[in-house]
Coordinates of C-alpha atoms in Angstrom, one line a residue:
Chain A
Q1 CA 15.6 -6.9 7.1
L2 CA 14.6 -3.7 5.9
Q3 CA 12.9 -1.7 8.3
L4 CA 11.1 2.0 7.8
Q5 CA 10.1 4.5 10.6
E6 CA 8.3 7.4 9.7
S7 CA 8.4 10.9 11.7
G8 CA 7.2 14.5 12.0
P9 CA 4.4 16.9 13.5
G10 CA 1.2 14.5 14.4
L11 CA -0.8 18.0 13.9
A12 CA -1.0 20.2 10.7
R13 CA -2.9 23.1 10.6
P14 CA -5.3 23.6 7.3
S15 CA -3.7 25.7 4.5
E16 CA -0.2 25.0 5.4
T17 CA 2.1 22.3 4.4
L18 CA 2.7 18.7 6.1
S19 CA 6.0 17.3 6.4
L20 CA 7.3 13.9 7.0
T21 CA 10.3 12.4 7.0
C22 CA 10.6 8.3 6.7
S23 CA 14.2 6.8 7.7
V24 CA 15.4 3.3 6.1
S25 CA 17.4 1.1 7.7
G26 CA 19.3 -2.3 6.8
D27 CA 19.6 -1.2 3.4
S28 CA 21.0 1.6 1.5
I29 CA 18.4 4.0 0.0
S30 CA 20.4 4.3 -3.1
S31 CA 19.3 0.4 -4.1
N32 CA 16.5 -1.3 -6.3
Y33 CA 13.8 0.1 -4.1
F34 CA 11.2 2.7 -5.3
W35 CA 10.7 4.7 -1.8
G36 CA 6.4 5.6 -1.5
W37 CA 3.8 7.1 0.8
I38 CA 0.9 5.6 1.5
R39 CA -2.1 7.2 3.6
Q40 CA -5.0 6.0 5.5
P41 CA -8.0 8.1 6.9
P42 CA -9.1 7.0 10.0
G43 CA -12.0 4.1 9.5
K44 CA -11.3 4.0 5.4
G45 CA -9.2 2.7 2.9
L46 CA -5.8 3.1 1.6
E47 CA -4.5 5.7 -0.8
W48 CA -1.2 5.7 -2.9
I49 CA 0.2 8.5 -2.8
G50 CA 3.8 8.4 -4.7
N51 CA 7.0 6.8 -5.4
I52 CA 10.5 7.7 -5.7
H53 CA 13.9 6.3 -6.5
Y54 CA 17.4 7.7 -5.3
S55 CA 17.9 9.3 -8.8
G56 CA 15.2 11.5 -8.5
S57 CA 12.8 9.7 -10.8
S58 CA 9.1 10.2 -9.1
Y59 CA 5.6 9.7 -9.6
Y60 CA 2.4 10.7 -7.8
S61 CA -1.4 9.8 -7.9
P62 CA -3.2 11.9 -10.2
S63 CA -5.4 13.2 -7.5
L64 CA -2.5 15.1 -5.3
K65 CA 0.1 15.6 -7.7
S66 CA -0.6 19.3 -7.8
R67 CA 0.1 19.6 -3.6
V68 CA 2.9 16.4 -3.0
T69 CA 6.8 16.4 -3.4
L70 CA 8.6 13.6 -2.5
S71 CA 12.7 13.6 -1.9
V72 CA 15.5 11.6 -1.3
D73 CA 18.7 12.3 1.1
T74 CA 21.2 9.6 0.7
S75 CA 23.3 11.3 2.9
K76 CA 20.6 10.5 5.9
N77 CA 19.0 7.2 4.3
Q78 CA 15.9 8.8 4.5
F79 CA 13.0 10.5 2.2
S80 CA 10.6 12.9 2.5
L81 CA 7.0 13.4 2.0
T82 CA 6.0 17.5 1.9
L83 CA 2.0 17.9 1.6
S84 CA 1.0 21.5 0.8
S85 CA -2.3 23.5 1.5
V86 CA -3.8 20.8 3.9
T87 CA -7.4 20.6 4.5
A88 CA -9.2 18.3 7.5
A89 CA -9.4 15.8 4.5
D90 CA -5.5 15.2 4.5
T91 CA -6.0 13.4 7.9
A92 CA -5.2 10.2 7.9
V93 CA -2.2 7.7 9.1
Y94 CA 0.8 8.3 6.9
Y95 CA 3.0 5.4 5.6
C96 CA 6.1 5.3 4.0
A97 CA 6.8 2.0 2.3
A98 CA 9.4 0.3 0.3
T99 CA 8.9 -0.7 -3.8
Y100 CA 11.8 -3.4 -5.1
C101 CA 11.8 -3.0 -8.9
N102 CA 14.5 -4.9 -10.8
A103 CA 14.7 -5.0 -15.1
G104 CA 11.9 -2.6 -15.3
Y105 CA 9.4 -4.4 -12.5
C106 CA 8.2 -3.2 -9.3
F107 CA 7.0 -5.9 -7.1
P108 CA 4.3 -4.0 -4.5
P109 CA 5.5 -2.9 -1.4
E110 CA 6.6 -5.5 1.0
Y111 CA 8.3 -3.3 4.0
W112 CA 5.8 -1.0 5.6
G113 CA 6.8 1.4 8.7
Q114 CA 4.2 1.1 11.4
G115 CA 2.5 4.6 10.4
T116 CA 2.4 8.2 11.6
L117 CA -1.1 9.9 12.6
V118 CA -1.6 13.4 10.9
T119 CA -3.9 15.7 11.6
V120 CA -5.3 18.3 9.9
S121 CA -6.7 21.0 13.1
S122 CA -6.7 24.4 14.0
Chain B
Q1 CA -7.8 7.6 -12.0
S2 CA -9.4 4.0 -12.3
A3 CA -10.7 2.3 -9.1
L4 CA -10.9 -1.5 -7.9
T5 CA -14.1 -2.3 -6.4
Q6 CA -14.3 -4.7 -3.3
P7 CA -16.9 -6.0 -1.2
D8 CA -17.5 -4.2 1.8
S9 CA -17.7 -7.3 3.6
V10 CA -17.6 -11.4 3.4
S11 CA -17.5 -13.5 6.7
G12 CA -17.1 -17.2 7.0
S13 CA -17.4 -20.1 10.3
P14 CA -13.8 -21.4 11.3
G15 CA -12.5 -24.2 8.6
Q16 CA -14.9 -22.9 5.7
S17 CA -13.2 -20.3 2.8
V18 CA -14.5 -17.4 1.6
T19 CA -13.5 -15.3 -1.8
I20 CA -13.2 -11.8 -2.2
S21 CA -13.1 -10.3 -4.9
C22 CA -11.4 -6.9 -6.6
T23 CA -13.2 -5.5 -9.9
A24 CA -11.6 -2.9 -12.0
T25 CA -13.5 -0.1 -14.0
T26 CA -10.9 0.0 -16.7
S27 CA -7.9 -2.6 -17.7
D28 CA -5.9 -2.2 -14.8
V29 CA -6.2 -5.7 -13.7
G30 CA -6.3 -7.2 -16.9
T31 CA -2.2 -7.6 -16.5
Y32 CA -2.4 -10.9 -14.7
K33 CA 0.7 -10.1 -12.8
S34 CA -0.3 -6.8 -11.7
V35 CA -2.8 -8.0 -8.5
S36 CA -1.8 -8.1 -4.9
W37 CA -3.7 -8.4 -2.0
Y38 CA -2.7 -7.3 1.4
Q39 CA -4.0 -8.1 5.0
Q40 CA -4.6 -5.7 7.8
H41 CA -5.2 -6.2 11.3
P42 CA -6.8 -2.6 13.3
G43 CA -3.7 -0.5 14.2
K44 CA -1.3 -2.4 12.0
A45 CA 0.3 -1.6 9.1
P46 CA -1.0 -3.8 6.0
K47 CA 0.9 -7.2 5.2
L48 CA 1.2 -8.3 1.8
V49 CA -0.1 -12.1 1.3
I50 CA -0.6 -12.1 -3.0
Y51 CA 1.5 -10.4 -5.4
E52 CA 2.0 -11.3 -9.1
G53 CA -1.9 -12.5 -8.7
S54 CA -1.0 -15.7 -7.3
R55 CA 2.4 -15.8 -5.7
R56 CA 2.8 -16.1 -2.0
P57 CA 5.6 -14.0 -0.6
S58 CA 7.9 -16.5 1.7
G59 CA 6.0 -17.1 5.7
V60 CA 2.6 -16.3 4.2
S61 CA 0.1 -19.4 4.4
G62 CA -0.8 -21.5 1.5
R63 CA -4.5 -21.1 2.6
F64 CA -4.1 -17.9 0.5
F65 CA -5.0 -18.4 -3.3
G66 CA -5.0 -15.2 -5.5
S67 CA -6.9 -15.8 -8.9
K68 CA -8.1 -13.8 -11.7
S69 CA -11.4 -14.0 -14.5
G70 CA -11.5 -11.1 -17.0
Y71 CA -11.3 -7.3 -14.8
T72 CA -11.9 -9.2 -11.6
A73 CA -9.1 -10.5 -9.7
S74 CA -10.3 -12.8 -6.2
L75 CA -8.4 -14.0 -3.0
T76 CA -9.5 -17.1 -1.9
I77 CA -8.8 -17.8 2.1
S78 CA -9.6 -21.6 2.8
E79 CA -9.6 -23.6 6.4
L80 CA -10.4 -20.1 8.0
Q81 CA -8.9 -19.4 11.3
A82 CA -9.6 -16.5 13.9
D83 CA -6.0 -14.8 12.6
D84 CA -7.7 -14.0 9.0
E85 CA -10.1 -11.5 10.2
A86 CA -8.5 -8.3 9.1
V87 CA -9.4 -5.6 6.4
Y88 CA -8.2 -7.3 3.2
F89 CA -7.4 -5.2 0.1
C90 CA -6.1 -5.3 -3.1
Y91 CA -3.4 -3.0 -5.2
S92 CA -2.8 -2.6 -8.6
N93 CA -0.6 -1.0 -11.3
A94 CA -3.1 1.8 -12.5
G95 CA -0.9 2.8 -15.3
R96 CA 2.2 5.5 -15.9
N97 CA 3.9 4.1 -13.0
T98 CA 1.0 4.8 -10.3
Y99 CA -0.6 2.4 -8.7
V100 CA -4.2 2.1 -7.1
F101 CA -5.6 0.2 -3.8
G102 CA -9.0 -1.4 -3.9
T103 CA -11.8 -0.2 -1.3
G104 CA -11.5 -2.9 1.2
T105 CA -13.2 -5.9 2.5
K106 CA -13.7 -6.9 6.3
V107 CA -13.4 -10.5 6.7
T108 CA -15.4 -11.5 9.8
V109 CA -14.7 -15.1 11.5
L110 CA -18.0 -16.0 12.8

């Protein structure tokens, strides 16, 4: 059973960079998954941020593309999110998730981390 | 990027059925396979209940049924139970390997 766990600071300062890591257990990060991030501002809906494959292929939400970078560390079985120039609008619960892909088709993410709240405040 | 619009809320009594719609502004939901549905209880991560329009993951109750008509996908929950009270989100491929969630619908069991 695939398990994901987010980690990182719960507070970020405005204009600075937010960094989170997702640790994967139960399977290798070098498998048939795209590893992704989704966020949810308090009391609001879900927002897809982006996906990355261990090979380096990555895709980002058009609205966040200029500020987001995803990366994979195969030696640690982890993947990471960095979001630059944060504002209060980036305050949200950040979830990492796994999207299984096979033969060019990707299923919706079925495995999710429990989520971690990041507050942007001075 | 296109949006997926859902009603803010729906409600029903135990044993009744409710249907949640998910309407696309473009052809995101035009491909039948691409619409999925998530259930989210307060403080929890979303749980996948429907994928590829109408397929259920292992362990999901047969009371959850997905369908589509034109640019609108729907989730029907039959025989409503107290535990079905949650927020439901649709999810779709938005093109160019990007994805989008619907605005979310709160289901209340009266």
